[in-house]
Short mmCIF file of C-alpha atoms and ligand atoms in Angstrom, two decimals:
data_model
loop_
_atom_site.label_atom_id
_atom_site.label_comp_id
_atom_site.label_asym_id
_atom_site.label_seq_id
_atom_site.Cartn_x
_atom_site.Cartn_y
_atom_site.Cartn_z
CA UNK A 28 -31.50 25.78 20.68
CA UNK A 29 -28.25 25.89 19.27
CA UNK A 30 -27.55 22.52 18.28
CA UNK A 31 -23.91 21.43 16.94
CA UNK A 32 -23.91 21.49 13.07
CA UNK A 33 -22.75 19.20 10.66
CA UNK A 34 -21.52 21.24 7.46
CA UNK A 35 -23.77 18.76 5.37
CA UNK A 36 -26.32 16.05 6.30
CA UNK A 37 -23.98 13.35 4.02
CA UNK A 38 -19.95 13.17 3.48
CA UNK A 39 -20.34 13.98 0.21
CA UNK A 40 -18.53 17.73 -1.25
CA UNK A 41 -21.19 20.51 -2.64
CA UNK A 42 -19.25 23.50 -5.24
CA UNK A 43 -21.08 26.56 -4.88
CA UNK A 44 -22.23 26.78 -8.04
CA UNK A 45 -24.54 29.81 -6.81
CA UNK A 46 -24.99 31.91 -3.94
CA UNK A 47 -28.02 32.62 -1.96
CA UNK A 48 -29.40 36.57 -2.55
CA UNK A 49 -31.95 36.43 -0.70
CA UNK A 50 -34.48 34.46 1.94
CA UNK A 51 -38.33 34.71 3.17
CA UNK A 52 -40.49 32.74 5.42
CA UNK A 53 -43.71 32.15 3.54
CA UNK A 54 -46.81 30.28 4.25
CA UNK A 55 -45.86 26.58 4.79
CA UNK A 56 -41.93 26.89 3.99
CA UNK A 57 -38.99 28.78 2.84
CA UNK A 58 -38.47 30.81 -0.38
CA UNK A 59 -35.28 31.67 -1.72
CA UNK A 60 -33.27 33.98 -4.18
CA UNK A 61 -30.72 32.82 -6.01
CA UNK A 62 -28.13 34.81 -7.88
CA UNK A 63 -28.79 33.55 -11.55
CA UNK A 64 -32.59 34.92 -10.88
CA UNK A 65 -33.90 31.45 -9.93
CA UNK A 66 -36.30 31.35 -6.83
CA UNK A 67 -37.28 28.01 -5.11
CA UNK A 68 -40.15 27.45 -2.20
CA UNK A 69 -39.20 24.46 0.05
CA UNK A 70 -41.42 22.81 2.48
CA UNK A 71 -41.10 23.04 5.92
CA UNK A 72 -40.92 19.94 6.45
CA UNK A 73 -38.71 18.83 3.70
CA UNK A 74 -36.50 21.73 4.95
CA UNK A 75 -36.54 20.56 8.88
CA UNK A 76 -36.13 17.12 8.16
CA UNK A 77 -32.53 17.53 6.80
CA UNK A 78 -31.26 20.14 9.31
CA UNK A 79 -27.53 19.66 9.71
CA UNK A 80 -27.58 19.15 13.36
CA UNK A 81 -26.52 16.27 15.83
CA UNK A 82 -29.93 16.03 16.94
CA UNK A 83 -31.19 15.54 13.82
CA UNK A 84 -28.62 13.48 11.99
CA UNK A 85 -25.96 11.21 13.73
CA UNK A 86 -22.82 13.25 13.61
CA UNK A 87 -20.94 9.86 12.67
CA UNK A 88 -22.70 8.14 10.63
CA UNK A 89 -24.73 11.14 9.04
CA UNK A 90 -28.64 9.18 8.90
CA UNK A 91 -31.57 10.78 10.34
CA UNK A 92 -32.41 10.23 13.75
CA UNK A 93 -35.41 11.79 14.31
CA UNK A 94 -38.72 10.52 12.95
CA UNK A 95 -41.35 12.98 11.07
CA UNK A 96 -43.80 12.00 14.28
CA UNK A 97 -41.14 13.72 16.60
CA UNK A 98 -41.33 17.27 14.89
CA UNK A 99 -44.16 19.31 16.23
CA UNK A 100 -47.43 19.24 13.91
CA UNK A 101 -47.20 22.78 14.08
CA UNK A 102 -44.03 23.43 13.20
CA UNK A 103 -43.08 27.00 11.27
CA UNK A 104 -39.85 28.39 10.10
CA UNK A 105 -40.13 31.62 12.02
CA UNK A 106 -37.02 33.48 10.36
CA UNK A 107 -34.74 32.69 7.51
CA UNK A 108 -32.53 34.71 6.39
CA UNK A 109 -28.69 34.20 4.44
CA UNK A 110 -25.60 34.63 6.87
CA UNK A 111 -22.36 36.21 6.22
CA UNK A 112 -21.08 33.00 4.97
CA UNK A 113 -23.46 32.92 2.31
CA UNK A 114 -25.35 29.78 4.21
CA UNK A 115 -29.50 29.87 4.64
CA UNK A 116 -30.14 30.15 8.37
CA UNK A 117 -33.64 29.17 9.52
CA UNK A 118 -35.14 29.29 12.75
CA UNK A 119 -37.59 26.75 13.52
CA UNK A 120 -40.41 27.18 16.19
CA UNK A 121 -41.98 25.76 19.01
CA UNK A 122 -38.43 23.93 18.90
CA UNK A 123 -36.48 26.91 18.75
CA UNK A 124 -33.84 25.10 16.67
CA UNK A 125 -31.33 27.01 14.44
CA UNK A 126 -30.33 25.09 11.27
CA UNK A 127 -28.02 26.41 8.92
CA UNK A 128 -27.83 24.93 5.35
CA UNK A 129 -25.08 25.23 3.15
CA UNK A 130 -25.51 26.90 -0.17
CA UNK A 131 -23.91 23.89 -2.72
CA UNK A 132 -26.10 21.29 -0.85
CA UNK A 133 -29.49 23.15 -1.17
CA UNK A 134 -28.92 23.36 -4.77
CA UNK A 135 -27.72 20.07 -5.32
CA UNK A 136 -31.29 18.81 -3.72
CA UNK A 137 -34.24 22.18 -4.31
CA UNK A 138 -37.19 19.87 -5.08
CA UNK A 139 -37.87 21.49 -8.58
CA UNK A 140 -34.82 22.02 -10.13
CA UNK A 141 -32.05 20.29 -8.61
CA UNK A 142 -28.48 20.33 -9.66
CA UNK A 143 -27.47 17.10 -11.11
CA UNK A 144 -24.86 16.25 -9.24
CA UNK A 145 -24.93 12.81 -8.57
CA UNK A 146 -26.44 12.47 -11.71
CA UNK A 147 -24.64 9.43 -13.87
CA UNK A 148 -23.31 9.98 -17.51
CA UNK A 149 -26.89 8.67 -20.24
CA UNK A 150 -26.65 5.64 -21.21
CA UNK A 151 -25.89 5.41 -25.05
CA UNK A 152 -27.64 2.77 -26.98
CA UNK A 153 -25.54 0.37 -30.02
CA UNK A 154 -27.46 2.43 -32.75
CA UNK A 155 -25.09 1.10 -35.80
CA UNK A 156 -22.17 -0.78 -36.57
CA UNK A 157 -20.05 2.28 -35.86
CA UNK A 158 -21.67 2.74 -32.48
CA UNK A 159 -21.36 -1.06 -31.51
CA UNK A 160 -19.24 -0.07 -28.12
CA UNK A 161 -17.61 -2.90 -26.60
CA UNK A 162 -14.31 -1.18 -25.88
CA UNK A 163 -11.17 -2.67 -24.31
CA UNK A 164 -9.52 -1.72 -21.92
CA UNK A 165 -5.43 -2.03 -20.15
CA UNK A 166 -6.54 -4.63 -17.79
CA UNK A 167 -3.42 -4.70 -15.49
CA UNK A 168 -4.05 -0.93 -15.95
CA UNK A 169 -7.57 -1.42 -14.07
CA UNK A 170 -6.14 -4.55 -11.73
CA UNK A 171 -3.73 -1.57 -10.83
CA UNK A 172 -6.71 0.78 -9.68
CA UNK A 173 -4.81 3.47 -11.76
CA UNK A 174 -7.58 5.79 -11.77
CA UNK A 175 -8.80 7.05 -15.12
CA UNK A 176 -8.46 3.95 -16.79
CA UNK A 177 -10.31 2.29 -14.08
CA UNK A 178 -12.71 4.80 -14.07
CA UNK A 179 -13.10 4.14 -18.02
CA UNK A 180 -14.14 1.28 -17.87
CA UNK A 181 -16.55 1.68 -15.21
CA UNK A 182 -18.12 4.26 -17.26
CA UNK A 183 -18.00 2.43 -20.28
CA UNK A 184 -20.13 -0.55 -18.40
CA UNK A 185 -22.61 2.10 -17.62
CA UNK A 186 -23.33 3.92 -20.69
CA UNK A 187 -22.03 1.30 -23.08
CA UNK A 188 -23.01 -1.80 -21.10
CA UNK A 189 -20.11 -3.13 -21.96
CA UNK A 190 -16.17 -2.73 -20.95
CA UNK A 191 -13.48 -5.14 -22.12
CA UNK A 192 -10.11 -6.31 -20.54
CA UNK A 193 -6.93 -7.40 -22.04
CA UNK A 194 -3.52 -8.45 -21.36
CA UNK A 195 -4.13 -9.79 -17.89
CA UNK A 196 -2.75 -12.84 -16.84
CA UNK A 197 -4.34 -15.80 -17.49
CA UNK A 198 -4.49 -16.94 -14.02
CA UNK A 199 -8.20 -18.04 -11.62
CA UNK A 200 -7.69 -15.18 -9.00
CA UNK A 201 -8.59 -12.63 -11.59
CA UNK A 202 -11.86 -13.97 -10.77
CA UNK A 203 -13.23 -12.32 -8.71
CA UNK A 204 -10.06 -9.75 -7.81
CA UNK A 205 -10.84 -8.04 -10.66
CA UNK A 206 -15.40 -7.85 -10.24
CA UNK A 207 -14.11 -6.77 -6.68
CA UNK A 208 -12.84 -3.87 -7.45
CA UNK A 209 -17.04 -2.25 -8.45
CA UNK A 210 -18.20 -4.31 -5.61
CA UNK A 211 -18.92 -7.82 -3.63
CA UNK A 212 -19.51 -10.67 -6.09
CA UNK A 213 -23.40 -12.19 -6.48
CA UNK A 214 -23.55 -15.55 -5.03
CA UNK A 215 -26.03 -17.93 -7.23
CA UNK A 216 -27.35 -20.76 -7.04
CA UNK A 217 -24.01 -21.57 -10.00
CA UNK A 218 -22.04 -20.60 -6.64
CA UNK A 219 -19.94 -17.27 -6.01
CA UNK A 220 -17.83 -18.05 -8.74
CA UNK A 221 -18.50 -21.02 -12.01
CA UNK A 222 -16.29 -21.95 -14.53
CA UNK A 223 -17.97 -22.32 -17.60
CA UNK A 224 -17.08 -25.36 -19.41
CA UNK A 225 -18.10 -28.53 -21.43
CA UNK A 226 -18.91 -31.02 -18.48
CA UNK A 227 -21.25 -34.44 -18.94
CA UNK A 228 -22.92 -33.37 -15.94
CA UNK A 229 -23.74 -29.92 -17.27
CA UNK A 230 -27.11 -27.64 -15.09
CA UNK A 231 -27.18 -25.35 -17.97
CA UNK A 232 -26.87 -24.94 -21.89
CA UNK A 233 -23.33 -22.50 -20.79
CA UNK A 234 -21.67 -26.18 -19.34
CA UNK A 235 -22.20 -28.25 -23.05
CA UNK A 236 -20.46 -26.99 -26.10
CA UNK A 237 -23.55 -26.03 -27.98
CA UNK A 238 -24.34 -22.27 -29.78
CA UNK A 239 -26.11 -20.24 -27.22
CA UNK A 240 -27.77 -17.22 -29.29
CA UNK A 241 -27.65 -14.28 -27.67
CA UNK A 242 -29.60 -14.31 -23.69
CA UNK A 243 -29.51 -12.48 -20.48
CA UNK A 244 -28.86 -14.29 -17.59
CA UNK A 245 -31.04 -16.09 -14.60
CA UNK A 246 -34.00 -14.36 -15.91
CA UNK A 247 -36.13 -16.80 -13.29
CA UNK A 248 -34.77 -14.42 -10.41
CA UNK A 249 -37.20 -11.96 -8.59
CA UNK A 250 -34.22 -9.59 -8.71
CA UNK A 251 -31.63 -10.62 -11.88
CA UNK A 252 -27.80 -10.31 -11.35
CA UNK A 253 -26.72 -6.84 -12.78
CA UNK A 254 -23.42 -7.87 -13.89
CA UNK A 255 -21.61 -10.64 -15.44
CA UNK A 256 -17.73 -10.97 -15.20
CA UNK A 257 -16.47 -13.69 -17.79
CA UNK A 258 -12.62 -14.21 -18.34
CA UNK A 259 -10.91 -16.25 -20.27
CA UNK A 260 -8.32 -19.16 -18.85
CA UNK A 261 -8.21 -20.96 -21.70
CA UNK A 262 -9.47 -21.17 -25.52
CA UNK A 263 -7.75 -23.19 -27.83
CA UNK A 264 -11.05 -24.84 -29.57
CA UNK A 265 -12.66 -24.72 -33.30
CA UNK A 266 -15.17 -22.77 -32.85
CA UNK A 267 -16.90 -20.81 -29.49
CA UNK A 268 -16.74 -17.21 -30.64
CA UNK A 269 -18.01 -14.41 -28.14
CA UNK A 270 -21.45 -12.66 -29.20
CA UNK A 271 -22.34 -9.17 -27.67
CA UNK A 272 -25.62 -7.07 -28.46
CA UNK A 273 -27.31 -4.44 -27.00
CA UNK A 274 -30.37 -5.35 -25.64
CA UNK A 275 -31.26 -1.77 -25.01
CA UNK A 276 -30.93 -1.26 -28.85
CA UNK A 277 -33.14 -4.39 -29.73
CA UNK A 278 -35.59 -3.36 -27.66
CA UNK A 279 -36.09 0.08 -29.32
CA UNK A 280 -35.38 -1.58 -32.84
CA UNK A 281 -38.55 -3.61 -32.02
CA UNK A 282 -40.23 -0.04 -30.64
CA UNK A 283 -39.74 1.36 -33.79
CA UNK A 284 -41.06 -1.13 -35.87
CA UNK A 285 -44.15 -2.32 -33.80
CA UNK A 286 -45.22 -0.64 -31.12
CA UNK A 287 -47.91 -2.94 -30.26
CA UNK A 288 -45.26 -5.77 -30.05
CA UNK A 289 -43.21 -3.43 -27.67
CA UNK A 290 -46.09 -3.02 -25.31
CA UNK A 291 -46.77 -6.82 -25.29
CA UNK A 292 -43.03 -7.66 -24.09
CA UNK A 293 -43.99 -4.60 -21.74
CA UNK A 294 -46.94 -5.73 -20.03
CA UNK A 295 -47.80 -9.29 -20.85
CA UNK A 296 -46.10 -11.37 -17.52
CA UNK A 297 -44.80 -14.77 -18.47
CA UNK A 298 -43.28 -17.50 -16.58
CA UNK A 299 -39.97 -18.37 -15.66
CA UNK A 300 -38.72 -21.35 -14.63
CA UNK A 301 -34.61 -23.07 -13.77
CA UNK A 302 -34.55 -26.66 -15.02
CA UNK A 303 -32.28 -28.14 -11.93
CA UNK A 304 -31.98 -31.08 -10.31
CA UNK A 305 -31.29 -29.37 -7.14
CA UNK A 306 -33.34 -25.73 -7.12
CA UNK A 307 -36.29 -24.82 -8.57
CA UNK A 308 -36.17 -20.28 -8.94
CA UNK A 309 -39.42 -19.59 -10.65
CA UNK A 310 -40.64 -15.80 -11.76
CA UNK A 311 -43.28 -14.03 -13.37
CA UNK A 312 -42.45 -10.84 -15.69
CA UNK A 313 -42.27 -9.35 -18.52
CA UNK A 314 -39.60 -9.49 -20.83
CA UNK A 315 -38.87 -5.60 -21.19
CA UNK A 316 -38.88 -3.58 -17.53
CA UNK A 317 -39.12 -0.52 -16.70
CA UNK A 318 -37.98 2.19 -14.05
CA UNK A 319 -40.75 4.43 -12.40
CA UNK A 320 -39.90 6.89 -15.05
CA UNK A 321 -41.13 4.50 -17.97
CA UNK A 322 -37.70 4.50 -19.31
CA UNK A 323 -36.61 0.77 -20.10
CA UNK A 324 -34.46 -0.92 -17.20
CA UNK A 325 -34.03 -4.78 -18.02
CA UNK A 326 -34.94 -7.66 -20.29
CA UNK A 327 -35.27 -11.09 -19.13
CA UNK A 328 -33.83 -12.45 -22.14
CA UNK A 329 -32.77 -15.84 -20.96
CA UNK A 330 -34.78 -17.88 -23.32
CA UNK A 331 -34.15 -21.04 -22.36
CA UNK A 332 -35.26 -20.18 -18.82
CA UNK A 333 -39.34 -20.12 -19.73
CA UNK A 334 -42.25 -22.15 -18.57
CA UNK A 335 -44.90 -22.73 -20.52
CA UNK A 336 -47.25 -19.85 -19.94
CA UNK A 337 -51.25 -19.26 -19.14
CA UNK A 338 -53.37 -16.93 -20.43
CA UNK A 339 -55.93 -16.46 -23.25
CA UNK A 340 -55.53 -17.99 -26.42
CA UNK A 341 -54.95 -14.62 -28.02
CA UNK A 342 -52.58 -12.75 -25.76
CA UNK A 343 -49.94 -16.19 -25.85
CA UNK A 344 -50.46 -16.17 -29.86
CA UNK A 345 -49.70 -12.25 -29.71
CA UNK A 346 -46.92 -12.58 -26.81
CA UNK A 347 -44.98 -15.33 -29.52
CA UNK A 348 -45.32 -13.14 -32.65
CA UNK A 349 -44.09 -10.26 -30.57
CA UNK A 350 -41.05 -12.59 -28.66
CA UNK A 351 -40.17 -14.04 -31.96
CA UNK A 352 -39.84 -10.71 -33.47
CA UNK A 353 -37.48 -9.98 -30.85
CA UNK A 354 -35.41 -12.92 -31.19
CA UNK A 355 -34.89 -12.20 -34.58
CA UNK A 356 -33.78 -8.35 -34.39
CA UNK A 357 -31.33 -9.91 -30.96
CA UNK A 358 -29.92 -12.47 -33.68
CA UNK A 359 -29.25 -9.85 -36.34
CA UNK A 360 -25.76 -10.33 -36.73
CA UNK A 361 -26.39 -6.52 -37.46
CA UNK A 362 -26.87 -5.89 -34.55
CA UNK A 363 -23.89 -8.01 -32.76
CA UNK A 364 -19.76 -7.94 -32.14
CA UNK A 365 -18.26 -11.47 -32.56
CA UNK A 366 -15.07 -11.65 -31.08
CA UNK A 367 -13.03 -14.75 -30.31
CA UNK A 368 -12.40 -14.31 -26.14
CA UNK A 369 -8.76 -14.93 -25.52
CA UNK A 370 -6.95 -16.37 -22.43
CA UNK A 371 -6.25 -12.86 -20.27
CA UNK A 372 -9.66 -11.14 -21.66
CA UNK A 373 -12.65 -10.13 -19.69
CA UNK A 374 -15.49 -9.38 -20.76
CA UNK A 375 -17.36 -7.14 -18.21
CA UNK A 376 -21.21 -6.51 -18.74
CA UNK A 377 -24.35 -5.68 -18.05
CA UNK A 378 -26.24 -8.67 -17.08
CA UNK A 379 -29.99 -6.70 -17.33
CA UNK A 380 -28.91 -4.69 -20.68
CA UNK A 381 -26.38 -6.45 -22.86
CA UNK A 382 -27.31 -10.03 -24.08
CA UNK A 383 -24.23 -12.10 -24.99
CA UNK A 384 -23.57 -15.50 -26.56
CA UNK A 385 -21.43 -18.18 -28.14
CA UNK A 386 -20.93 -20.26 -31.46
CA UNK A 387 -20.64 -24.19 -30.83
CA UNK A 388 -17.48 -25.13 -30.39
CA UNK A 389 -16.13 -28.68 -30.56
CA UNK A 390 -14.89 -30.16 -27.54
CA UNK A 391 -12.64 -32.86 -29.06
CA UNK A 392 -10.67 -29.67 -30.66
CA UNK A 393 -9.02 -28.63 -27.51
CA UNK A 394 -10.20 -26.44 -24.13
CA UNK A 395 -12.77 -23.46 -23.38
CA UNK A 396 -12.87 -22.56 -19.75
CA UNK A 397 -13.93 -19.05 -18.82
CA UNK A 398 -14.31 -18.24 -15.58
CA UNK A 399 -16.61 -15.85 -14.59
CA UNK A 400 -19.46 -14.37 -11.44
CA UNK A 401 -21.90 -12.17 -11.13
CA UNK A 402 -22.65 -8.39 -9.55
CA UNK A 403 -25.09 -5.88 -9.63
CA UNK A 404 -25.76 -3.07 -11.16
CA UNK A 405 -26.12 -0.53 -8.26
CA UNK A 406 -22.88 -1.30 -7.05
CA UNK A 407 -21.21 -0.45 -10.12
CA UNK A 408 -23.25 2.92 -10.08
CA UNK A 409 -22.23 3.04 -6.36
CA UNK A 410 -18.50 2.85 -7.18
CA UNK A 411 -19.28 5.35 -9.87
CA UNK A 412 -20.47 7.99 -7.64
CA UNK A 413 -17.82 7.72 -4.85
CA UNK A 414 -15.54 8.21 -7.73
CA UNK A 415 -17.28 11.37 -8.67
CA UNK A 416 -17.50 12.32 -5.25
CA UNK A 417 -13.69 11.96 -4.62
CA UNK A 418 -12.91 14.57 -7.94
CA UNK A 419 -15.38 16.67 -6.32
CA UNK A 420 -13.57 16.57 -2.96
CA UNK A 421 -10.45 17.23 -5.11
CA UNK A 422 -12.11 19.84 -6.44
CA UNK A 423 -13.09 21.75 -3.67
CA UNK A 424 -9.78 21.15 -1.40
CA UNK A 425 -7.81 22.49 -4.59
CA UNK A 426 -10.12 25.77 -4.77
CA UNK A 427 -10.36 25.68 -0.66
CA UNK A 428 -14.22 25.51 -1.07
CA UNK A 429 -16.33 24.56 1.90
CA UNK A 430 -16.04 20.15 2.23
CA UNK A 431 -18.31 18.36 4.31
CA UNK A 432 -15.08 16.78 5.93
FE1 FE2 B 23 -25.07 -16.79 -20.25
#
């Protein structure tokens, strides 16, 4: 069966870093040859399953169609070979379907040793004060969408945590014009957009004028806000300075020094809890998370947010000595940036990462009125990506390279 073929199974743009040399059917799958000496086995069913063909993917929007149930049990790639073009053909029986797969996209995705394509920069921890990277940025620059300043600071958010603006204008529609830009804005239960300010009828420690030491936000939510937008309107106060930290740092200051205190925050679940008169978000976790590699993802740092917790006498006396330990490597000022946040300054963030703060300020000085939302973290990886993926396109159209468009 000759179905029509899609160039790639995504809209995404594959270099050929390598070409095919050579191609053999083999018990349960497909080996290949590559021409830097590097051979690869893929499954037959990992192979079939992303054949570029309209019956298998939907030629407009490019997702699977067919379910694993739907190819026969018995399915074997009964030739493969490389075509003129340099693609893998494979011929797959009892369907008698031809697939072709281009070169670039099979090594983007060979199950052992992929290339790393869509692979995002490392992210670099605050290791001293010379490392402490909260970098600012040409905001109109980035309001502008001119594109390697914008894409600056979205990097810098990623592997810094942290990306600055200044010299916009000090004006509300910044919020959210500018957080739109990565991606939609993260309603709460503070709305899709709060103005943090002294008010008598303040829901949280960020509505009074008093020091808030450096915290994570909404650490009672199942799944914790990603990013935090806060600009500046106005700031004409004594007092109110901006903290930063890296909580990525802390974390592996604390590693370092106790590693039995690291594994506590790790593993030992404790409650979280809003103090509202109008919700009531409650969570279980730990205060350091991590990703299914073991690599550290998120604290819930906001330590105002906790409930009293249950457990043994001896793992809530070790869970304080460990989360007072961190509090006091988080308050290091050795470990912080204090900035005063001027009217037309953003401060753009990591909301699972970087923990960020205030001095008191006093309210009968003059105003403080930052304006600010949330948005997640995946989104600004998201708006990384297609960013990446548009140089690549640029790439390949300027080097008339094979484009899955
Ligand atoms: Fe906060």
């Amino acid at each position: 069966m000759a179905a029509e073929q899609l160039i790639v199974p995504d809209f995404d743009t594959y270099p050929v870093t390598h070409a095919l040399e050579e191609a053999w059917v083999i018990d349960g799958g497909v080996k290949l040859r590559w021409d830097d000496g590097l051979e690869s086995r893929l499954p037959v069913l990992w192979l079939r399953e992303f054949s570029p063909d309209i019956s298998t993917f939907h030629a407009i929007t490019r997702e699977q169609m067919i379910k694993l149930t739907e190819i026969p049990a018995d399915l074997i790639a009964s030739e493969a070979t490389i075509a003129q073009d340099g693609f893998l053909s494979v011929l797959w029986e009892p369907e008698s379907l031809s697939s072709r797969y281009h070169p670039g996209w099979l090594r983007a995705h060979i199950p052992d040793t992929p290339d790393a394509i869509f692979a995002l920069p490392e992210r670099q921890l605050w290791r001293d004060a010379d490392h402490k990277k909260a970098t600012w940025f040409d905001g109109n620059a980035v309001r502008e969408g001119r594109h390697g300043v914008f894409k600056e600071w979205v990097e810098a958010i990623h592997i810094h945590g942290v990306g600055l603006l200044r010299g916009l204008p000090a004006e509300p529609a910044i919020i959210p014009e500018i957080p739109d830009l990565i991606g939609p804005v993260r309603t709460t239960n503070f709305g899709s957009i709060y103005e943090v300010i002294n008010r008598p009828d303040a829901n949280s420690n960020a509505f009074t004028a008093i020091a808030l030491a450096a915290h994570t936000d909404l650490a009672t939510r199942e799944y914790v806000p990603g990013l935090q937008f806060l600009f500046c309107l106005v700031n004409d106060v004594v007092g109110g300075n901006s903290i930063l930290a890296d909580g990525f740092s802390i974390a592996e200051q604390l590693k370092q020094e106790s590693a039995e205190f690291y594994e506590v925050l790790s593993t030992v679940a404790i409650p979280f809890g809003t103090k509202d008169k109008n919700s009531d978000y409650r969570y279980t976790a730990p205060v350091l998370e991590h990703d299914c590699e073991g690599k550290l993802s998120a604290l819930r740092y906001t330590y105002w947010l906790r409930s009293p917790m249950s457990g043994s006498f001896d793992t809530i006396t070790t869970f304080y000595a460990a989360f007072r330990r961190l509090q006091e490597i988080a308050n290091d000022p050795a470990n912080q940036i204090d900035f005063r946040l001027n009217p037309g300054e953003m401060m753009a963030f990591d909301n699972r990462r970087i923990l960020h703060g205030r001095a008191a300020f006093d309210p009968a000085s003059g105003k403080r009125l930052l304006r600010g939302c949330y948005g997640e973290r995946e989104d600004l990886e998201s708006c990384l990506r297609i960013l990446n993926r548009k140089e690549r396109k640029r790439a390949a159209t300027s080097r008339h390279t094979a484009s899955s468009e």
